[in-house]
Every structure is written in structure tokens, then in C-alpha cells.
PDB file of C-alpha atoms in Angstrom:
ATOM      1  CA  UNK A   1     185.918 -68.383 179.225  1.00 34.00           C
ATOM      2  CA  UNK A   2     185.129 -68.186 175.309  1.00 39.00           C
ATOM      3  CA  UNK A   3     187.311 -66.980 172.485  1.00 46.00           C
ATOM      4  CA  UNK A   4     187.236 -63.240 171.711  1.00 45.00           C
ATOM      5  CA  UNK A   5     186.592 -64.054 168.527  1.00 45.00           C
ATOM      6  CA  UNK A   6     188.897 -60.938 167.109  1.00 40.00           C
ATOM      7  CA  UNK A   7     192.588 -62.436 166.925  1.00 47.00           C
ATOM      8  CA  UNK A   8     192.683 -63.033 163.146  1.00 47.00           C
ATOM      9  CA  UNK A   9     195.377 -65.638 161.971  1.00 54.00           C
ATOM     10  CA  UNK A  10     197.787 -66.291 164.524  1.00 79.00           C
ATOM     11  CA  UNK A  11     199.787 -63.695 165.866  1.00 89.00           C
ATOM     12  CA  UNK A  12     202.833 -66.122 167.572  1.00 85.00           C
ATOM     13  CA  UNK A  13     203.781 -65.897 163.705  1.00 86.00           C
ATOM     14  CA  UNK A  14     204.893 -62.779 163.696  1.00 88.00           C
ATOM     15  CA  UNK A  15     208.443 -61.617 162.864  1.00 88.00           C
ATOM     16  CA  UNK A  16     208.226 -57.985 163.896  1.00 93.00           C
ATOM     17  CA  UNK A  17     206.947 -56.488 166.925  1.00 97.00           C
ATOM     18  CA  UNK A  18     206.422 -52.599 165.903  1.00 97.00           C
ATOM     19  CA  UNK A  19     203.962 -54.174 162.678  1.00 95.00           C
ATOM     20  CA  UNK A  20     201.923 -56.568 165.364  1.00 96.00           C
ATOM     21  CA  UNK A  21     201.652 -53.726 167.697  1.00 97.00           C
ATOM     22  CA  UNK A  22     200.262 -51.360 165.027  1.00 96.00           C
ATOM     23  CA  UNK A  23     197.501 -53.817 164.040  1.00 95.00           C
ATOM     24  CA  UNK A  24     196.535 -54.874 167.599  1.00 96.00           C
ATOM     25  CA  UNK A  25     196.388 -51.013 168.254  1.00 97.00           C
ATOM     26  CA  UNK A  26     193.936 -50.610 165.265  1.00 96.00           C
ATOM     27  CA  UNK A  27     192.237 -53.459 166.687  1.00 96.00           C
ATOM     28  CA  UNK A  28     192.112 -51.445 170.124  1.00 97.00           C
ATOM     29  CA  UNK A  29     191.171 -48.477 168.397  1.00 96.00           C
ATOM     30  CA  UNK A  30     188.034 -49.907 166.842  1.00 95.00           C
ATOM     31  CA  UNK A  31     186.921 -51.753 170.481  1.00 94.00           C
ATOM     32  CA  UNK A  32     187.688 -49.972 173.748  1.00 93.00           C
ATOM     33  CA  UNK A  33     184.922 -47.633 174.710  1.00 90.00           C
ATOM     34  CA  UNK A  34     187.730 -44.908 176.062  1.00 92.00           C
ATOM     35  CA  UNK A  35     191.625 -44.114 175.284  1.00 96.00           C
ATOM     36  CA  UNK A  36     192.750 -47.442 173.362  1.00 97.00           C
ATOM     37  CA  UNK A  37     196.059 -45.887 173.984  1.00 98.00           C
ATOM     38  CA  UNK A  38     195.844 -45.449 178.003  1.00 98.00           C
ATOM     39  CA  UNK A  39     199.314 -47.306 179.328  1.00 98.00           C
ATOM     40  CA  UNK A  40     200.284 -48.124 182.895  1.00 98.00           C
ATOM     41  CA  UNK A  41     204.189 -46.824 182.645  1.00 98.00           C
ATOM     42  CA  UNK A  42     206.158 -48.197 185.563  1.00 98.00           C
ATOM     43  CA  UNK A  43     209.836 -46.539 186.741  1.00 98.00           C
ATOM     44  CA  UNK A  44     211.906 -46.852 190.356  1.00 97.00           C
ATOM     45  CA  UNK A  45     213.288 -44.309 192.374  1.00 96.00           C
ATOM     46  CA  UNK A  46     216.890 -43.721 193.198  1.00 95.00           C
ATOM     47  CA  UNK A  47     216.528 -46.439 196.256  1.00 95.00           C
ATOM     48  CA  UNK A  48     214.871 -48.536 193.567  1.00 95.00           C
ATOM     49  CA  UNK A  49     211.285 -48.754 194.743  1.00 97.00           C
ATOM     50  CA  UNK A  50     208.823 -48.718 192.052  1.00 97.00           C
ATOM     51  CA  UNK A  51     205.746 -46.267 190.878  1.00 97.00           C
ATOM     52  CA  UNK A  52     203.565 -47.208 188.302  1.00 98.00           C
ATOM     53  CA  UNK A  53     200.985 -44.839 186.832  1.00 98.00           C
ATOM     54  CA  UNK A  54     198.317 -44.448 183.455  1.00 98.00           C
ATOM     55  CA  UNK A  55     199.526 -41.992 180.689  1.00 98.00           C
ATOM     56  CA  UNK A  56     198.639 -41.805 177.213  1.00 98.00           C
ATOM     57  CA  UNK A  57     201.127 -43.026 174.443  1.00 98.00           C
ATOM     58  CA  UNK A  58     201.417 -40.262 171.642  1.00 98.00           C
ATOM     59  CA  UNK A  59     203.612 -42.060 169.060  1.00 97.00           C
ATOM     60  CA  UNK A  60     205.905 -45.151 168.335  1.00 97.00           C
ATOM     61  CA  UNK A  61     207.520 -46.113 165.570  1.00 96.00           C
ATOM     62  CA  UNK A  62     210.810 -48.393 164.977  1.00 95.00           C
ATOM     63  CA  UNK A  63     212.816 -46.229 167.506  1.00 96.00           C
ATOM     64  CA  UNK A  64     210.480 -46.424 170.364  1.00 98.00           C
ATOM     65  CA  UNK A  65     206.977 -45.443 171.914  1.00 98.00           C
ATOM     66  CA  UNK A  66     206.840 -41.433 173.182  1.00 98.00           C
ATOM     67  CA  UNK A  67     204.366 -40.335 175.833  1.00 98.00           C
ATOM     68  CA  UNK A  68     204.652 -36.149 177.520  1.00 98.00           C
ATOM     69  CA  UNK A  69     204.662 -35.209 180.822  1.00 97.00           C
ATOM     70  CA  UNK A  70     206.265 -32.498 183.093  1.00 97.00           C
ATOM     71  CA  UNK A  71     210.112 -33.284 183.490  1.00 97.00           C
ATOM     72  CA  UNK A  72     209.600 -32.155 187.481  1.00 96.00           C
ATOM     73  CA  UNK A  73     206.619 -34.858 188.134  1.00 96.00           C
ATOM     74  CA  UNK A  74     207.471 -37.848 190.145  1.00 96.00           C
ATOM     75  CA  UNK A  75     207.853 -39.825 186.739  1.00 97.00           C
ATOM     76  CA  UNK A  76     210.076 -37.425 185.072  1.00 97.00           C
ATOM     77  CA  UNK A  77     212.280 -37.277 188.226  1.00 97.00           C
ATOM     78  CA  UNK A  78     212.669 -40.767 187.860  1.00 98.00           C
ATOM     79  CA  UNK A  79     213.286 -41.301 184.850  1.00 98.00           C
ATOM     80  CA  UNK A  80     215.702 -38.562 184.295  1.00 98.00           C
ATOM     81  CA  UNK A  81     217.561 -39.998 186.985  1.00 97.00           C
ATOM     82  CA  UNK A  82     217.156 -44.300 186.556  1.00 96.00           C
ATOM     83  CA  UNK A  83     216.828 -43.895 182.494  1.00 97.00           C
ATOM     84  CA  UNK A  84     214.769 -47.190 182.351  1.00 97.00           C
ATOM     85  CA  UNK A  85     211.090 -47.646 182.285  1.00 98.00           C
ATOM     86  CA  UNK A  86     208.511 -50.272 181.427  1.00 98.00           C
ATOM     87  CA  UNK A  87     205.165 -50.219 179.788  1.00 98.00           C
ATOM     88  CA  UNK A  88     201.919 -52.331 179.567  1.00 98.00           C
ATOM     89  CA  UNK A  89     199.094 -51.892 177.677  1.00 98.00           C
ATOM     90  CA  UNK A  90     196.159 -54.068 178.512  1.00 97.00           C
ATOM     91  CA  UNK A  91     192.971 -54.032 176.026  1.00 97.00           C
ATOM     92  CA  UNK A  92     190.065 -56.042 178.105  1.00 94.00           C
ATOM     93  CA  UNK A  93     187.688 -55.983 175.373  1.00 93.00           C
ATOM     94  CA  UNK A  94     190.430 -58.103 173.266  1.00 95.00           C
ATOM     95  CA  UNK A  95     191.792 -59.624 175.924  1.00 94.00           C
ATOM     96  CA  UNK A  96     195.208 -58.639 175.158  1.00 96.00           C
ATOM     97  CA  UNK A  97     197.641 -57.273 176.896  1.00 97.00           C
ATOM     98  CA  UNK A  98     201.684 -56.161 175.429  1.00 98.00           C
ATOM     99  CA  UNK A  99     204.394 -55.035 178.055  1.00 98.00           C
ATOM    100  CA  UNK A 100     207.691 -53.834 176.944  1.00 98.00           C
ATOM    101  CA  UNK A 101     210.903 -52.564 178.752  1.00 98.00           C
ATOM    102  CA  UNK A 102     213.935 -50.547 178.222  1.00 98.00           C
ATOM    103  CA  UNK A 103     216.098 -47.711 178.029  1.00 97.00           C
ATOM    104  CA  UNK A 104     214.659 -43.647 177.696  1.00 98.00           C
ATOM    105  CA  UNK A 105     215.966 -41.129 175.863  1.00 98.00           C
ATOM    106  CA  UNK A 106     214.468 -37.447 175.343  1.00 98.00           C
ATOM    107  CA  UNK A 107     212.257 -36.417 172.471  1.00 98.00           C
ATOM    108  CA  UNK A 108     213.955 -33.557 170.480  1.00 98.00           C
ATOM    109  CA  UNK A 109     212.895 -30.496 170.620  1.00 97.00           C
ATOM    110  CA  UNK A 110     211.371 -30.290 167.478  1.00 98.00           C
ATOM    111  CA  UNK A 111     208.823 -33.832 168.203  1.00 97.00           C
ATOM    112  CA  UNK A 112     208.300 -31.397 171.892  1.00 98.00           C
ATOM    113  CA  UNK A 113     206.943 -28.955 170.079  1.00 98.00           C
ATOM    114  CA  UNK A 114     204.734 -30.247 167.439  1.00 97.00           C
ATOM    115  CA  UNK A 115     202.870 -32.235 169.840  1.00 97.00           C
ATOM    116  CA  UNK A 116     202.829 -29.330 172.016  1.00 97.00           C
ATOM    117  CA  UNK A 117     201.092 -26.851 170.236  1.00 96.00           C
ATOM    118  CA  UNK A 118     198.486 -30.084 169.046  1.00 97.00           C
ATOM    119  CA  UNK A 119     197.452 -29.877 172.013  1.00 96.00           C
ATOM    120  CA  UNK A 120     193.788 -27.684 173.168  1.00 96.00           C
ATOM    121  CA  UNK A 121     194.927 -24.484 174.433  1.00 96.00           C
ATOM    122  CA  UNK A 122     193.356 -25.587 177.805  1.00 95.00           C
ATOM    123  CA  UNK A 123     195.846 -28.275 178.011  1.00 96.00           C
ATOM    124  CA  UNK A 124     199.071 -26.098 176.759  1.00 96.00           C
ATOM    125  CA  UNK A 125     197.822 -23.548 180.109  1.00 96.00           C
ATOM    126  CA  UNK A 126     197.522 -26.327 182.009  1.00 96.00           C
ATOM    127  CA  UNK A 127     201.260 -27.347 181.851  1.00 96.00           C
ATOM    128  CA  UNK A 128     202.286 -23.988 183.270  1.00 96.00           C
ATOM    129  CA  UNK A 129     200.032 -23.931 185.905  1.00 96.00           C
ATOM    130  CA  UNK A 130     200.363 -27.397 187.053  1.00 94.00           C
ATOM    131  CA  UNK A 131     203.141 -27.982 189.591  1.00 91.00           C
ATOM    132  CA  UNK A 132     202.897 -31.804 188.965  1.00 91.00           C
ATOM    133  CA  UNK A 133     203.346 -34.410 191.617  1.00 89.00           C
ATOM    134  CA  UNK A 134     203.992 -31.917 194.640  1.00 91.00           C
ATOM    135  CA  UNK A 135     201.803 -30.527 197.508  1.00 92.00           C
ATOM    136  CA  UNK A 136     198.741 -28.654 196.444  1.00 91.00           C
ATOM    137  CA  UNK A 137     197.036 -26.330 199.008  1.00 93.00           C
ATOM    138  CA  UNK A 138     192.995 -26.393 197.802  1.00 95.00           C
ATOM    139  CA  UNK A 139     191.920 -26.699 194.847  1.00 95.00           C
ATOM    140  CA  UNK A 140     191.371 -22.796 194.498  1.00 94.00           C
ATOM    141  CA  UNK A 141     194.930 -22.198 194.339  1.00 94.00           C
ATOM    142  CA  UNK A 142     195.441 -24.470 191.103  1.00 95.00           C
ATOM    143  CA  UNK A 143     192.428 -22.853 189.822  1.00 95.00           C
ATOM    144  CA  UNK A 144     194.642 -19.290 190.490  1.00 95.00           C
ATOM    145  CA  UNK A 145     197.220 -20.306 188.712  1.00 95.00           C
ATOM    146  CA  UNK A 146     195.261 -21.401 185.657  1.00 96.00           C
ATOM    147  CA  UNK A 147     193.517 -17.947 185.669  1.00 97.00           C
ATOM    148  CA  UNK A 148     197.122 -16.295 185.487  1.00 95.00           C
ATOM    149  CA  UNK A 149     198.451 -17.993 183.074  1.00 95.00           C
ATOM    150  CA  UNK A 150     195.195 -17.617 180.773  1.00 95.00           C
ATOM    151  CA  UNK A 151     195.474 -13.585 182.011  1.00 96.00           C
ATOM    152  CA  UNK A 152     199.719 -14.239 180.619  1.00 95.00           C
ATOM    153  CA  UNK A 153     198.845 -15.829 177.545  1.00 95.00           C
ATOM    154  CA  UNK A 154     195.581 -14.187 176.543  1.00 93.00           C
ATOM    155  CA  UNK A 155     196.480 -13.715 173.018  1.00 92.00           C
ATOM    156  CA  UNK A 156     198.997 -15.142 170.840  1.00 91.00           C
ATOM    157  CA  UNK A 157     201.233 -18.673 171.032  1.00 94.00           C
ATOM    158  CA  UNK A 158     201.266 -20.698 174.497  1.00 96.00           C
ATOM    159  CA  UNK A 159     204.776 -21.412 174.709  1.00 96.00           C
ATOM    160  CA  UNK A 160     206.091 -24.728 175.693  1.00 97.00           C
ATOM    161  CA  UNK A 161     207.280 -24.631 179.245  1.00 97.00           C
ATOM    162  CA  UNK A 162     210.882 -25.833 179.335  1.00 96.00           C
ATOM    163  CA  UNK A 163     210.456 -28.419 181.890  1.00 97.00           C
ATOM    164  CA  UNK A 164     207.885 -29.915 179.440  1.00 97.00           C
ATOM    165  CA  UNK A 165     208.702 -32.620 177.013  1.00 98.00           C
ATOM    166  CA  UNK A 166     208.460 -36.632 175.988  1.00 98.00           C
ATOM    167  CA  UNK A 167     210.120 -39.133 176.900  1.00 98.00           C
ATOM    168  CA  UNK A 168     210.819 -42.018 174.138  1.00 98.00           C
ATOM    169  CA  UNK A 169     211.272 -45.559 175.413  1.00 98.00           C
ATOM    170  CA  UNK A 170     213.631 -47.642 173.131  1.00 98.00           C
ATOM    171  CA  UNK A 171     212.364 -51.380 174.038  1.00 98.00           C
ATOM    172  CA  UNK A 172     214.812 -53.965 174.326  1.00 98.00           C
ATOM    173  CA  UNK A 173     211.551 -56.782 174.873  1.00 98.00           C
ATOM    174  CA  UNK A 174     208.285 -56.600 173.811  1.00 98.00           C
ATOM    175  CA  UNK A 175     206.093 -59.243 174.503  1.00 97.00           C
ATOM    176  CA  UNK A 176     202.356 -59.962 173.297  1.00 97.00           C
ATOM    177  CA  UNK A 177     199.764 -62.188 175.407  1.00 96.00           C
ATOM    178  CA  UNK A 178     196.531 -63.089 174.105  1.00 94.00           C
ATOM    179  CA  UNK A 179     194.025 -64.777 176.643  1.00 91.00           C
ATOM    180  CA  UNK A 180     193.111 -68.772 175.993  1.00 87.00           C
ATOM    181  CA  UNK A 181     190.484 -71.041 177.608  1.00 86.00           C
ATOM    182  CA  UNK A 182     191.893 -72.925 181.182  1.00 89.00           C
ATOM    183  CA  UNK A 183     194.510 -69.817 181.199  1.00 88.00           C
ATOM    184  CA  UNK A 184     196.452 -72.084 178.211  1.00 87.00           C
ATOM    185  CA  UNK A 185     197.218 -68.352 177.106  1.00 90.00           C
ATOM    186  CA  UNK A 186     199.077 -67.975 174.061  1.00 92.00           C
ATOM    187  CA  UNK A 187     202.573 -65.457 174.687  1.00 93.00           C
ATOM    188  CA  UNK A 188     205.402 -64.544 172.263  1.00 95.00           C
ATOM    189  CA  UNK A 189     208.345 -62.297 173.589  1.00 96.00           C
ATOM    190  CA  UNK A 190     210.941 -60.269 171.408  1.00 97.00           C
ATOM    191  CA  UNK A 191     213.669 -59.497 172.835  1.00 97.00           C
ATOM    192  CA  UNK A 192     217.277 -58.135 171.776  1.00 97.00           C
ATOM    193  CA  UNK A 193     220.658 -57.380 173.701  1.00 95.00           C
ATOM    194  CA  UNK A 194     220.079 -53.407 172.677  1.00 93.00           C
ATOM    195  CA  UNK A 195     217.868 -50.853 171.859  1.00 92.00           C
ATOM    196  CA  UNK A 196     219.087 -51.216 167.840  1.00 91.00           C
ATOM    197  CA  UNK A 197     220.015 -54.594 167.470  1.00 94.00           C
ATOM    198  CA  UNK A 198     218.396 -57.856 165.904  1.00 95.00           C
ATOM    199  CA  UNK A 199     215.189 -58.911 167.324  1.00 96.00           C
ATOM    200  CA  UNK A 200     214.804 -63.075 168.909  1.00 96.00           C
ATOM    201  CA  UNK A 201     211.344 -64.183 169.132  1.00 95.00           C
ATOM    202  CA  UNK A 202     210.644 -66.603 171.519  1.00 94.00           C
ATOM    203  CA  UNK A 203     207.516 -68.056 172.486  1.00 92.00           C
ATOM    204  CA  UNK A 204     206.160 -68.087 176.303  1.00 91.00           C
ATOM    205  CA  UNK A 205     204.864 -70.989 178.272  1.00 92.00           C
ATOM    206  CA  UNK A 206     201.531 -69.044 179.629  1.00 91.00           C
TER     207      UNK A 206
END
């Protein structure tokens, strides 16, 4: 297995996770052929078995890293009710990968509806007519329920359904793994007691 050939310097120097992540995310940007920011976000039910599914991250910054979705999916059941979820992103074309962990908290309103009304107006119909996660009869009757809501909103601003928002995951570790010949990978972790407090790096045996 050869060297990527794209790591430049070495990144087990870093002091500050939400700076490395930015840069390996340009990195991602510039070399995955679809959605460098596709992330598998993992959460447990109330009898603590787990789900893990892809969404797409749509902001971080120093408090956290915000992905949407409907509040009544399976996700946003669960994390509404557990308040914890995980992330990992994993870049194959840089063989990278960065998983993180911690507590959720609700976007405000205001972040809700900005990104909302980014969105194609396809998408903004969508979330009304989408009953996520539960039982759908044929595919006819979600196609129904899209033409209503396009009939509803014909003209004018798509409101953002209330049961629609983000959820903001404030890491408490953050670790970064970059693949190595003979799986001698090289792994740094960041971790800190809570979501605002002092970061410890520590490096990983592979």
C-alpha cells in the first residue's frame, strides 16, 4: 500500500482540531468525486441499540458541526431523546478518516432558517411532504403529497416546517487517522472533559 502522497507536513503536530479539520476538508473538497462532506452519524435508541446512517454536514465551527433533518425521523427521535451522537467522516481518496463524539444541542432558529430557505425549492417541498422514517404505502402516495404541497405553496415563501431543524454536535473527542504502509497508521485524538473546555492531544497507537 503506497503513500497518498497528499498529507503535507505532519498533521500529529497539530494543536487544534477545528483548524486540521478545515484543511483536511479543503483537501476533501478538491479530491472526492461526490459530497466531500457525506458523514455516517451514529445515535442509540432509548434501549440503547445503535443506528448509524449518511447525512451531509452543513457547518462547523468552534462550537460544533450542524447537519438538518426532520425532528420526527428515526435520528431526530433519537437524538432528541439520548442527546449524544457520533460522527465519522471517511475520505478514501486521502485515505483519511476523523470520528468525533459528543453532546447535541438544537440549532436556533435563526441558523434553521437561513439554511432553510438555501435550500432548492424542490428540497424546502420535500420536507413537508416527507413523513421521514415511517411506513410509506407506494411510491405514488409520496409523489401525492409532493404535488399538494407544490399546489399549497405555488407562489410565494416555502415555510420551514416546525418539526424541521439542525442538530449541532458539540465534540468532546475528535480524532484524525491517516492510513500508513503495514497498517503502522498514524492517529492523534483530542479530547476534553466538556463540550467548552481545554483540548488534550494525545497520540494513538494504530
Amino acid at each position: 500500500m503506497s503513500e497518498s502522497g497528499l498529507t503535507t507536513g505532519d498533521f500529529t503536530a497539530e494543536n487544534e482540531p477545528f483548524a486540521l479539520f478545515g484543511s483536511w476538508l479543503k483537501d476533501a473538497e478538491n479530491s472526492e468525486p461526490n459530497d466531500p462532506n457525506a458523514v455516517a452519524v451514529a445515535t442509540v435508541d432509548e434501549n440503547g441499540m445503535p443506528n448509524v446512517r449518511m447525512v451531509l454536514l452543513k457547518g462547523y465551527d468552534e462550537n460544533g458541526f450542524v447537519f438538518y433533518t426532520n425532528f420526527e425521523s428515526q435520528k431526530g427521535r433519537e437524538i432528541l431523546g439520548q442527546k449524544k451522537a457520533a460522527m465519522c467522516f471517511h475520505w478514501k481518496s486521502l485515505r483519511r478518516q476523523v470520528r468525533l463524539r459528543g453532546e447535541v444541542e438544537v440549532v436556533s432558529d435563526a441558523e434553521a432558517d437561513a439554511y432553510y430557505a438555501s435550500r432548492a425549492r424542490g428540497s424546502r417541498i420535500g420536507a413537508w411532504a416527507s413523513k421521514q422514517s415511517r411506513p410509506l404505502e407506494t411510491r405514488f402516495a409520496l409523489e401525492k403529497s409532493v404535488a399538494e404541497y407544490t399546489a399549497r405553496y405555488a407562489i410565494g415563501d416555502i415555510p420551514r416546517p416546525p418539526y424541521w431543524s439542525g442538530f449541532r454536535i458539540r465534540p468532546v473527542s475528535i480524532e484524525f487517522w491517516h492510513d500508513r504502509q503495514f497498517r503502522l497508521h498514524d492517529r492523534i485524538e483530542f479530547r476534553r472533559a466538556v463540550a467548552d473546555g481545554p483540548w488534550e492531544k494525545v497520540r494513538m497507537y494504530p
